[in-house]
Coordinates of N, CA and C and ligand atoms in Angstrom, one line a residue:
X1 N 87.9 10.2 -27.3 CA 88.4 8.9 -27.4 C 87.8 7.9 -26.4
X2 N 87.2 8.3 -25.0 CA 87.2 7.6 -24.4 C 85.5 7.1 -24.4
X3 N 85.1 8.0 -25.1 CA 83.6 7.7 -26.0 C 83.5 6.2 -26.7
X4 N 84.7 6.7 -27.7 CA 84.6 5.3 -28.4 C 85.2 4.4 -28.0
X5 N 86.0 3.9 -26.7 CA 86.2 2.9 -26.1 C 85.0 2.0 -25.9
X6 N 84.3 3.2 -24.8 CA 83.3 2.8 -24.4 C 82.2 2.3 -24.9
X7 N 81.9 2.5 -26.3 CA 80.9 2.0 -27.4 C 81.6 0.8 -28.3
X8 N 82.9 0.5 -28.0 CA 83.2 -1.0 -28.4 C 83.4 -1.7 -27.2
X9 N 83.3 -1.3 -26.5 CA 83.2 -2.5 -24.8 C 81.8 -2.7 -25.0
X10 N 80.9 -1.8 -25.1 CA 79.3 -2.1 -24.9 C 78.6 -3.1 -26.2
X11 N 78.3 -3.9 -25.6 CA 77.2 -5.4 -26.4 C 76.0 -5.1 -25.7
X12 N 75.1 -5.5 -26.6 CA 73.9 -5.7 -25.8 C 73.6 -7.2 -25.4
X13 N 73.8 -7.0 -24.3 CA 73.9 -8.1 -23.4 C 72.2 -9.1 -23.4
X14 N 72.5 -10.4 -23.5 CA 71.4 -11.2 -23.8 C 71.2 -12.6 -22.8
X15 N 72.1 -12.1 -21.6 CA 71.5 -12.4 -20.3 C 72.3 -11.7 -19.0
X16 N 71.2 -11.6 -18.2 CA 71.8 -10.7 -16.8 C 72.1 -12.3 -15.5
X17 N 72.6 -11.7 -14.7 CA 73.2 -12.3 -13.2 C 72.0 -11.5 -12.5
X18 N 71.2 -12.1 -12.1 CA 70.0 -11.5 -11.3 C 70.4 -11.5 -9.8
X19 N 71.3 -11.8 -9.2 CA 71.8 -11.2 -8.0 C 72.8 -9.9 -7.8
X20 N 72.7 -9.7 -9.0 CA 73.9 -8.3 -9.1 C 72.7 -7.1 -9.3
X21 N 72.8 -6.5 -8.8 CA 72.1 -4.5 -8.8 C 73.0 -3.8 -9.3
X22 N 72.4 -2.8 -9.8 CA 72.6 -1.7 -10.2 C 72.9 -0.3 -9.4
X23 N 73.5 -0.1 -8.7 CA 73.5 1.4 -8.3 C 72.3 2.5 -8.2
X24 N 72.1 2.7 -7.3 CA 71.2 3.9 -7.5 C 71.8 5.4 -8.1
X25 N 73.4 5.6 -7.7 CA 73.9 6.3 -8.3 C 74.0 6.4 -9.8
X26 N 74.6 5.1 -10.2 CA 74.8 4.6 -11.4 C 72.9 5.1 -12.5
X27 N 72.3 4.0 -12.1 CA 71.0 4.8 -12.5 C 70.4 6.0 -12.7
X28 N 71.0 6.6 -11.6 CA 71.1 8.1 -11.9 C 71.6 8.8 -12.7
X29 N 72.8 8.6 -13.0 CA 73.6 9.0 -13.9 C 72.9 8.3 -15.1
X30 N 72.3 7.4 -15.4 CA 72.3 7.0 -17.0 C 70.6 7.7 -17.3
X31 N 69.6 7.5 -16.2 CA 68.8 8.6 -16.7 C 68.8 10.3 -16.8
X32 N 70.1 10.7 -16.5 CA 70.3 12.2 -16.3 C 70.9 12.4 -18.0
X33 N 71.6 11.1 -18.3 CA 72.4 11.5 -19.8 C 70.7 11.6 -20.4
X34 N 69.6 10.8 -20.3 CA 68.7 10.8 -20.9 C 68.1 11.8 -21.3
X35 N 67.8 12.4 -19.9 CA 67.3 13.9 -19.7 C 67.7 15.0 -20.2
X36 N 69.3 14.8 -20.6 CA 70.0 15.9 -21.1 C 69.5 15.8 -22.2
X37 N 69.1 14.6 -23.1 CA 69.2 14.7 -24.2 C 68.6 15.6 -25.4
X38 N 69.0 16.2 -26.2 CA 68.6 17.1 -27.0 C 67.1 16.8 -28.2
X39 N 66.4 17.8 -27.9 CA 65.1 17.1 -28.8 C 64.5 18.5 -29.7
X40 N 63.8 17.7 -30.6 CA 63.4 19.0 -31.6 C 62.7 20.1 -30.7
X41 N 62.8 20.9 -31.3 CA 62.6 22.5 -30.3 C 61.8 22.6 -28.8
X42 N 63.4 21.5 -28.5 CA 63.7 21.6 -26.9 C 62.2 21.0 -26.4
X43 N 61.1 19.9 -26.6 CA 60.1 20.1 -26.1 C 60.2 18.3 -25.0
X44 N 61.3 18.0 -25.3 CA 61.3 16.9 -24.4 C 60.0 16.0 -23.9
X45 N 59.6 15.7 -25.7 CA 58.4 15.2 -25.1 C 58.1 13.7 -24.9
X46 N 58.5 13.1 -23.8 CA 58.9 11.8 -23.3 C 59.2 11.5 -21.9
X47 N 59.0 10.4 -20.6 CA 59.4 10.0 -19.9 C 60.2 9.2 -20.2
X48 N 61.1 9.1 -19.0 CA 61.4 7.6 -18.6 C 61.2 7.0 -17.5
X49 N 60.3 5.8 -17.4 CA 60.2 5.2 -16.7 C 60.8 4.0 -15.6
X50 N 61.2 4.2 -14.5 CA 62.6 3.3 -13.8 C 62.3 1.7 -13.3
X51 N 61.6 0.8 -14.0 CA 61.5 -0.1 -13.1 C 62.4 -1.3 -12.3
X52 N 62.6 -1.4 -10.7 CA 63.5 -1.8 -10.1 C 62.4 -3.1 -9.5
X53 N 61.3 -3.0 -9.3 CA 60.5 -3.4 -8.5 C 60.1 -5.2 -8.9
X54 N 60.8 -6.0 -8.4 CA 60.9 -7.4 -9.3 C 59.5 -8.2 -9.7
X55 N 58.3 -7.9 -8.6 CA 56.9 -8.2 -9.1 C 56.6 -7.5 -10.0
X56 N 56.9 -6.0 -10.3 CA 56.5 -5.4 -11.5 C 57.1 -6.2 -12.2
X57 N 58.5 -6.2 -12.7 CA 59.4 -6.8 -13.7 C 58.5 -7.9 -14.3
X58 N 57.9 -9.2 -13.2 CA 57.1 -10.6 -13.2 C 56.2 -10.5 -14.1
X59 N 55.5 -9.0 -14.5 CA 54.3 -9.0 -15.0 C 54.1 -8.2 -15.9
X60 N 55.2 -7.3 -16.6 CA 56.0 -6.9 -17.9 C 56.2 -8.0 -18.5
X61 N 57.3 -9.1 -18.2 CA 57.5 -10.1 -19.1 C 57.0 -10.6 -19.7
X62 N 55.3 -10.3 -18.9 CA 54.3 -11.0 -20.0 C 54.8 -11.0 -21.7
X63 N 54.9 -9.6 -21.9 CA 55.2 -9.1 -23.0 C 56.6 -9.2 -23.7
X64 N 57.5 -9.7 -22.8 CA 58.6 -9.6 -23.2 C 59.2 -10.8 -24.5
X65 N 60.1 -10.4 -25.5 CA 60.1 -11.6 -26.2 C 61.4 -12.5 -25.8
X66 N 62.3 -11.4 -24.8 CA 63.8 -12.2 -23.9 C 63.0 -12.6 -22.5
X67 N 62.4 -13.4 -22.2 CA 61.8 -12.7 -20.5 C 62.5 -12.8 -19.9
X68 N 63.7 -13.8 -19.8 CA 64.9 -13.7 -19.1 C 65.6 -12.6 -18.6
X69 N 65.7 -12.1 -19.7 CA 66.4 -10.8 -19.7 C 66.0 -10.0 -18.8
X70 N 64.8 -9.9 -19.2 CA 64.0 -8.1 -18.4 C 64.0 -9.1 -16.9
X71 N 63.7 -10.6 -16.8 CA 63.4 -10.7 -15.2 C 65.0 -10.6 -14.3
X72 N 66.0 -11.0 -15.5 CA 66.7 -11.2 -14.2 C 68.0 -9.7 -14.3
X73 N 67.6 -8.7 -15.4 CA 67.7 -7.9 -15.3 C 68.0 -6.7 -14.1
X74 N 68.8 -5.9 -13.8 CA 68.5 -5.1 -12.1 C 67.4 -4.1 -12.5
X75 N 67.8 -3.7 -13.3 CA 66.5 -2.2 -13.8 C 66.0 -2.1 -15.4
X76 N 64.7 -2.0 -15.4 CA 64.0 -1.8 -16.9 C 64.0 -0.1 -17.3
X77 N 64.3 0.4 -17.8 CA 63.8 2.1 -18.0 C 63.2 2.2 -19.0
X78 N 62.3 2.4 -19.3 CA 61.4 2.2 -20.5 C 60.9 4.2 -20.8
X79 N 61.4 3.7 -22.4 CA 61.1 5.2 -23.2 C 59.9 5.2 -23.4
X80 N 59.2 6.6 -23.0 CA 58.0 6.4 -23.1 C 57.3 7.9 -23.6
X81 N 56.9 8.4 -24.7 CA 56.6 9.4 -25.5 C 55.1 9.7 -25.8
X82 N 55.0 11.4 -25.1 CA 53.6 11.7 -25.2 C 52.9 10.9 -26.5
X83 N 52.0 10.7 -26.2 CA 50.6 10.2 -27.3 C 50.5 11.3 -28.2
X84 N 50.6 12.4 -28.0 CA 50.6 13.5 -29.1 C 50.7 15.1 -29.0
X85 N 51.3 15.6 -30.2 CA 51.3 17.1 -29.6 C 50.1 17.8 -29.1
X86 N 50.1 18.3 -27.9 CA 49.0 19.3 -27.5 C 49.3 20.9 -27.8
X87 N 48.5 21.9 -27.8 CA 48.6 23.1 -27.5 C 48.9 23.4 -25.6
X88 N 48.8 22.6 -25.2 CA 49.2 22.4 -23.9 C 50.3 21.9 -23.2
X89 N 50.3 21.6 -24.1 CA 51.6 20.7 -23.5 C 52.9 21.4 -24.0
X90 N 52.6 22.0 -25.3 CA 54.1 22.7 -25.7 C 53.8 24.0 -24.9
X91 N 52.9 24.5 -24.5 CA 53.0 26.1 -24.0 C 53.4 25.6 -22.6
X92 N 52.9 24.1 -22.1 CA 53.6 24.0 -20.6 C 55.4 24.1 -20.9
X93 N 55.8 23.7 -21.6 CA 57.4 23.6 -21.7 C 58.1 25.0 -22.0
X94 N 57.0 25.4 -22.7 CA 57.8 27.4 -23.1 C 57.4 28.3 -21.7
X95 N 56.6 28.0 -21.2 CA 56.2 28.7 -19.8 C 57.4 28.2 -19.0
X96 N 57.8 27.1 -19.1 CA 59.0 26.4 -17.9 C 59.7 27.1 -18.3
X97 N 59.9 27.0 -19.8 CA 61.6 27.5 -20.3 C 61.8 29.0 -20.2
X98 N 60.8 29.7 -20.6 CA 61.1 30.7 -20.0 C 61.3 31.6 -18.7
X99 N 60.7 30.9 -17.7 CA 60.5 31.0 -16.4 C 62.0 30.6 -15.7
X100 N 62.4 29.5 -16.2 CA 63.7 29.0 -16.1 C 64.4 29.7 -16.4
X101 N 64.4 30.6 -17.5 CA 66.0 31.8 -18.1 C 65.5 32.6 -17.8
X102 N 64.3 33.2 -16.9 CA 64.2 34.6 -16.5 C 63.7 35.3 -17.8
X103 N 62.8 34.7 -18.7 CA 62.1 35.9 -19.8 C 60.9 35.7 -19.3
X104 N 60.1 36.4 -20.1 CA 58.7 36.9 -20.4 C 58.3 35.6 -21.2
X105 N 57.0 35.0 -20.6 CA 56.4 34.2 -21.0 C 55.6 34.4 -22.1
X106 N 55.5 33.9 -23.2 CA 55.1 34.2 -24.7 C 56.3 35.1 -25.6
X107 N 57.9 34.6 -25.0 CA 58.6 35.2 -25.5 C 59.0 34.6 -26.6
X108 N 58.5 33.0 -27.0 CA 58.8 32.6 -28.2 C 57.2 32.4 -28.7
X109 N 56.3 33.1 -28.5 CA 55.1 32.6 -28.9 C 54.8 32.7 -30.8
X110 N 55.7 33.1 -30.9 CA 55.5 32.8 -33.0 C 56.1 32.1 -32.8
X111 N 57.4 31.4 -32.3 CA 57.6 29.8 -32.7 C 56.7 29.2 -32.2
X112 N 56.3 29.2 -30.8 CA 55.1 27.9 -31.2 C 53.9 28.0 -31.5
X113 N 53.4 29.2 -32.1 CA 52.3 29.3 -32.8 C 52.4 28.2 -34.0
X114 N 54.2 28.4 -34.4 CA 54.5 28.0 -36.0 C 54.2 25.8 -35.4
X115 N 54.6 25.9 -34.4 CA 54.7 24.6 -33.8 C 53.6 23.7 -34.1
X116 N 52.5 24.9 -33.7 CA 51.1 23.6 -32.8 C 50.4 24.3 -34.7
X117 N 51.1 24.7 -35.2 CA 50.4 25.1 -36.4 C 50.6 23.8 -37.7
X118 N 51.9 23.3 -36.9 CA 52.3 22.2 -38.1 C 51.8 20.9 -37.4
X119 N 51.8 20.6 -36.3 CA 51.4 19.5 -35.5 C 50.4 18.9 -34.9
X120 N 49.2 20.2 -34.5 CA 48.0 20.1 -34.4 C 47.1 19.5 -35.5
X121 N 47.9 20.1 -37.0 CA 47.2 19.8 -38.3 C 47.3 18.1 -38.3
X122 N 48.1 17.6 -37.5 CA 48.7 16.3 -38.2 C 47.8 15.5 -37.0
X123 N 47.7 14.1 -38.3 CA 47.1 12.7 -37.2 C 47.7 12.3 -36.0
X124 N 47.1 11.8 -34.9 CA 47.9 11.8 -33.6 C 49.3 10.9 -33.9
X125 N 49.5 10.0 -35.0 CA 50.3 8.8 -35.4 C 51.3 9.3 -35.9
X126 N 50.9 10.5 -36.6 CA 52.1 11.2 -37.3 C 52.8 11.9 -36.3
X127 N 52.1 12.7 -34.9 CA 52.7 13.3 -34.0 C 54.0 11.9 -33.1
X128 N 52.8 11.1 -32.9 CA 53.9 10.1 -32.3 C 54.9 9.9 -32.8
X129 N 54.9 9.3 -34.1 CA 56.5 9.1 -34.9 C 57.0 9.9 -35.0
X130 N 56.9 10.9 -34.6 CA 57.9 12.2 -34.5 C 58.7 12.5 -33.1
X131 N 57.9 12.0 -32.1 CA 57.9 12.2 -30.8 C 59.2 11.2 -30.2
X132 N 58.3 9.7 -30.8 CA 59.6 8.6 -30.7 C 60.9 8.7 -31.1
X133 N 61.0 9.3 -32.6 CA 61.9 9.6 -33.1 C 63.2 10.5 -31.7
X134 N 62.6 11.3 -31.1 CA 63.2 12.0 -30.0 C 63.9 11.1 -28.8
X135 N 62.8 9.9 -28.7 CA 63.2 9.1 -27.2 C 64.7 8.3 -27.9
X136 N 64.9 8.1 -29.0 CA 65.9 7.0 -29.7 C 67.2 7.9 -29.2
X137 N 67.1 9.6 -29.1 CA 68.2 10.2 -29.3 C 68.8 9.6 -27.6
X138 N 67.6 9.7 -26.6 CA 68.0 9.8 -24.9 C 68.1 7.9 -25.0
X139 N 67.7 7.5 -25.4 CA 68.3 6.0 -25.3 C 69.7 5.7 -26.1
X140 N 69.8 6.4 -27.2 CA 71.7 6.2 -27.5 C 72.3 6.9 -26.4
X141 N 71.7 8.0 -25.7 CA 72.9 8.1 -24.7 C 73.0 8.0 -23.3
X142 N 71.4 7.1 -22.9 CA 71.7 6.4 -22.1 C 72.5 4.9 -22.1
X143 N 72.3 4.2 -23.1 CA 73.5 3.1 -23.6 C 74.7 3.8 -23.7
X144 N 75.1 4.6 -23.5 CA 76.8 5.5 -23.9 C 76.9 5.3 -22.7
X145 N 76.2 6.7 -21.6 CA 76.6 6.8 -20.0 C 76.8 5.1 -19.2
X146 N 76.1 4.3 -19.6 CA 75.6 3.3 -19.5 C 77.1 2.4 -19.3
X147 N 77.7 2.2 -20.3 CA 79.0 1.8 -21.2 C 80.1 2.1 -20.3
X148 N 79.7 3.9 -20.3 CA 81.0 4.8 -19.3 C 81.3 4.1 -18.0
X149 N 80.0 3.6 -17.3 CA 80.1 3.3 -16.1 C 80.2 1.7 -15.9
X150 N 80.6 1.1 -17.0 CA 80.8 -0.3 -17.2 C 79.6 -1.0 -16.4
X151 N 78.3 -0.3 -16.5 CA 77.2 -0.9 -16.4 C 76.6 -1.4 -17.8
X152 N 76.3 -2.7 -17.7 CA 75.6 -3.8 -19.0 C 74.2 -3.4 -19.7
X153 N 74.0 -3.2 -20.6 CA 72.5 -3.0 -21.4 C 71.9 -3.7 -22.6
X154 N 70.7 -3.4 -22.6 CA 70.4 -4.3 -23.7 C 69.5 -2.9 -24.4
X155 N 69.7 -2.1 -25.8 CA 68.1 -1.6 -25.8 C 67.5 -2.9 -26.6
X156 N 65.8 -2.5 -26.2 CA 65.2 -3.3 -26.4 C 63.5 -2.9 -27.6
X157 N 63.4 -3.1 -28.1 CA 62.0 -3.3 -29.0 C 61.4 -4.7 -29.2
X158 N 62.2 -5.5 -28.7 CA 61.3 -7.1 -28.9 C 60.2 -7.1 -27.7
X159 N 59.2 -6.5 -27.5 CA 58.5 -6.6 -26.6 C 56.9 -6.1 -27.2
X160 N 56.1 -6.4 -26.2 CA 54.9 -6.1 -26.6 C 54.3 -4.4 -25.8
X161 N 54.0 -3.8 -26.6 CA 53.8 -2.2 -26.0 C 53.0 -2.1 -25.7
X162 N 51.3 -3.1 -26.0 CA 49.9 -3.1 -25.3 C 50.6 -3.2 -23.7
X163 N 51.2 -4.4 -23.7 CA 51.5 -4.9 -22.4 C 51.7 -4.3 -21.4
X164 N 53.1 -3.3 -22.3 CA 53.3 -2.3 -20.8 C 52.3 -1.1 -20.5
X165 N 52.5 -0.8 -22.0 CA 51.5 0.3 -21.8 C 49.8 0.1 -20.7
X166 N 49.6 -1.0 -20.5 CA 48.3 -1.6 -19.7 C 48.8 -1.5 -18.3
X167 N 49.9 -2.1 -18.1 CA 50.2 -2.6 -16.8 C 51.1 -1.6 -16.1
X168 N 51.3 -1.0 -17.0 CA 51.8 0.7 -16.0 C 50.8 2.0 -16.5
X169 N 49.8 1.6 -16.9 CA 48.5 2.7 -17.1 C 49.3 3.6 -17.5
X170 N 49.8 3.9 -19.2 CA 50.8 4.9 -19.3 C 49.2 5.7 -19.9
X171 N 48.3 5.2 -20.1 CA 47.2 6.3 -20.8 C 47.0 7.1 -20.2
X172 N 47.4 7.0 -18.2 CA 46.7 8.0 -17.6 C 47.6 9.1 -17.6
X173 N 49.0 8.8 -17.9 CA 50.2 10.0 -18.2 C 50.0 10.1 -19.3
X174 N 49.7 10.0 -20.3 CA 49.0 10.9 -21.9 C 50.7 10.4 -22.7
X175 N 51.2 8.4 -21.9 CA 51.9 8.2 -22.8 C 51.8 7.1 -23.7
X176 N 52.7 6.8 -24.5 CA 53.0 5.2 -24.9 C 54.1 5.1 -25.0
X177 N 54.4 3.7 -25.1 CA 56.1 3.4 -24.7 C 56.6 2.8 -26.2
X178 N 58.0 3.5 -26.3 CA 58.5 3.5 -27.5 C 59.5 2.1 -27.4
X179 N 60.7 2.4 -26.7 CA 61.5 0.9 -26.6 C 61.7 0.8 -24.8
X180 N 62.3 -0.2 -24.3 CA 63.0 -0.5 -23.3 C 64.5 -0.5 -23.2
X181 N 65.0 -0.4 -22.2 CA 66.6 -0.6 -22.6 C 66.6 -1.5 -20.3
X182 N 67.5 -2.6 -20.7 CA 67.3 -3.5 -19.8 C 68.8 -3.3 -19.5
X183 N 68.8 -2.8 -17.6 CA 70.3 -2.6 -17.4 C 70.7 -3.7 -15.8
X184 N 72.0 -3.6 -16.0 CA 72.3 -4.8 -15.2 C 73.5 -5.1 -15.4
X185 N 74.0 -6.1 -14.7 CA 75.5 -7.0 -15.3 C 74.8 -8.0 -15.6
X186 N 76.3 -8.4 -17.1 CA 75.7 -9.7 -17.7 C 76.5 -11.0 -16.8
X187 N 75.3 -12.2 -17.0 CA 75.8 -13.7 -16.4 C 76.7 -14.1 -17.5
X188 N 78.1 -14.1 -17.4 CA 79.1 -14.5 -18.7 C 78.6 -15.6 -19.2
X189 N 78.6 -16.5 -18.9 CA 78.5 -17.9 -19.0 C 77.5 -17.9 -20.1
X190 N 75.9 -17.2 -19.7 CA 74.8 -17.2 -20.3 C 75.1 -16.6 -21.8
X191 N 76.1 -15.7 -21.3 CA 75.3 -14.6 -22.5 C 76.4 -14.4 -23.8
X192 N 75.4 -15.6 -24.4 CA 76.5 -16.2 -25.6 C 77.4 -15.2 -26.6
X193 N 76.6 -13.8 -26.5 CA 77.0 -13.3 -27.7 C 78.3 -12.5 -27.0
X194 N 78.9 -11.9 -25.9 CA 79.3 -11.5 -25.4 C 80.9 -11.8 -26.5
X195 N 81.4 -13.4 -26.4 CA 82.5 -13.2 -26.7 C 82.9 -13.4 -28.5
X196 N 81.9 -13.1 -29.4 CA 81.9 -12.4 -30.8 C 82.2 -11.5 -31.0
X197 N 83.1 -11.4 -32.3 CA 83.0 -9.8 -32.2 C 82.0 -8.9 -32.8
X198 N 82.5 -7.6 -32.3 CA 81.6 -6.7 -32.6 C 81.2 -6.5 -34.0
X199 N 80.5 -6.2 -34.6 CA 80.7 -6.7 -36.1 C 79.9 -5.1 -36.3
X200 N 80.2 -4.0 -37.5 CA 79.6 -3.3 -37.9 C 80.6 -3.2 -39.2
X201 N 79.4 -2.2 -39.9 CA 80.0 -2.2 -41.7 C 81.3 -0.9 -41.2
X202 N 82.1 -1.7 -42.1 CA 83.3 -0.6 -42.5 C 82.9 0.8 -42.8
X203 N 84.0 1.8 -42.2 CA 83.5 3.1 -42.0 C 83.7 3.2 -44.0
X204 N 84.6 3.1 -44.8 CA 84.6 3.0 -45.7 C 83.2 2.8 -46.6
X205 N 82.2 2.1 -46.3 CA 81.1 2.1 -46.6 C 80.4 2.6 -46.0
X206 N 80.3 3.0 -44.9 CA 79.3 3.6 -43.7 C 79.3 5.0 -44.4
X207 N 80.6 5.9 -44.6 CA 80.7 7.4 -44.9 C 80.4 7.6 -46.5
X208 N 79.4 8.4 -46.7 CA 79.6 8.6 -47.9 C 80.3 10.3 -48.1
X209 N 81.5 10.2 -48.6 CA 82.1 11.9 -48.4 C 81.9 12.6 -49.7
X210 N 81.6 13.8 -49.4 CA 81.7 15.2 -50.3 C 82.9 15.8 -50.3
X211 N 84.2 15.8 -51.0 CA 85.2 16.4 -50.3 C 85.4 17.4 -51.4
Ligands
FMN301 C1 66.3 0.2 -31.2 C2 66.9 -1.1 -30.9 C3 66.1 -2.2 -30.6 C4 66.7 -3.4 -30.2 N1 65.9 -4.4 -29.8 C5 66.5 -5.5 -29.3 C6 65.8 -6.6 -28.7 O1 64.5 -6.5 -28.6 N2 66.4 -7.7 -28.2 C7 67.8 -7.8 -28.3 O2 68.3 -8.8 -27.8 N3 68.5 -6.8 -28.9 C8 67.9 -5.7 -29.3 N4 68.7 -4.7 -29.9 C9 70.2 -4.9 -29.9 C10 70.7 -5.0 -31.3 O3 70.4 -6.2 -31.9 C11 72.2 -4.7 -31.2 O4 72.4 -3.4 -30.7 C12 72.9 -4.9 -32.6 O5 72.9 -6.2 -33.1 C13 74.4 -4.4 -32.5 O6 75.1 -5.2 -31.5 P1 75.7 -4.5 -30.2 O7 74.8 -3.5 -29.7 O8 76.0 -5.7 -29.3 O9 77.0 -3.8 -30.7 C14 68.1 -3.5 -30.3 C15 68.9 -2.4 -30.6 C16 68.3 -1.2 -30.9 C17 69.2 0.0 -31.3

């Protein structure tokens, strides 16, 4: 229950109070919900990236299509997903995982034979939209944690992805950046949409049931 409180208090907020911060605790906690987050066969293939640093922020906005937002923002955390599957990169994660639970390394090696068998075949574009697909799950529950701690968010895709991707050299981490999510408290005053209501389609049409 206290889930769905918290997902009808949460708006995505469409301007911040840029003298208000964010917690480093708080931060903490909303990239840890990220981290938890569950991905196709466990390969968590995505960063997130924290930015607090207000000159960085200055020169992100290039790209931004709120710039407001992201500058007066307390923290940017930007989803950001391997460029593509490697044979390397999934054997780095099954070497962790199993080193982590105490097996034998190559103890799932026919699943990811089966893995890099379906993914290696595929265009790096196809790998990506599969990849991103993953970061959407750790950004719905970074907006949840987010909510819990009556910390403000916006996620974000109105931006430009050359931009960041340039200006935080995500090529040299072997990523690109999927969306943003801009955290902070909101300036009431500013942020018009705050006192509308929430508007989504009736569960009535939302569910379609088999009973
Ligand atoms: C993937 C995604 C991208 C979004 N991009 C933007 C954005 O660039 N700018 C913005 O102001 N809102 C953005 N939103 C917010 C949505 O417009 C908002 O979540 C939706 O209208 C529902 O309103 P609520 O979140 O306030 O309940 C985005 C939401 C999602 C899930």
């Amino acid at each position: 229950m206290a889930l769905i409180q918290d997902l009808n208090w949460r708006h995505a907020v469409k301007a911040y109070d840029s003298t208000k911060k964010v917690s480093k605790e708080d931060i903490d906690k909303i990239v840890e919900a990220a981290r938890l987050a569950p991905t196709s066969s466990g390969l968590q293939p995505f960063k997130v990236l924290v930015v607090e640093n207000q000159e960085l922020k200055e020169k992100l906005v290039k790209g931004a299509l709120n710039p407001e937002c992201m500058r007066d923002c307390s923290h940017v955390i930007i989803f950001a997903g391997w460029d593509r599957y490697t044979a390397d990169r999934i054997d780095k994660v099954y070497d962790f995982t199993t080193d982590e639970r105490g097996l034998e390394r190559g103890r799932f090696g026919s699943y990811t034979d089966k893995l890099k068998e379906i993914y290696l075949a595929q265009p790096a574009a196809e790998n990506f939209a599969h990849i991103a697909r993953q970061t959407y799950i750790a950004l719905g529950l970074a907006l949840g944690q987010a909510a819990e701690l009556k910390v403000d968010s916006t996620p974000v895709e109105g931006f430009d992805n050359s931009v960041v991707d340039e200006i935080l050299e995500l090529d040299k981490l072997g990523l690109k950046s999927v969306s943003l999510m801009y955290v902070g408290y909101a300036d009431a005053p500013q942020d018009w949409i705050a006192p509308m209501k929430k508007v989504r389609i009736p569960t009535s049409e939302f569910v379609v049931e088999y009973k």
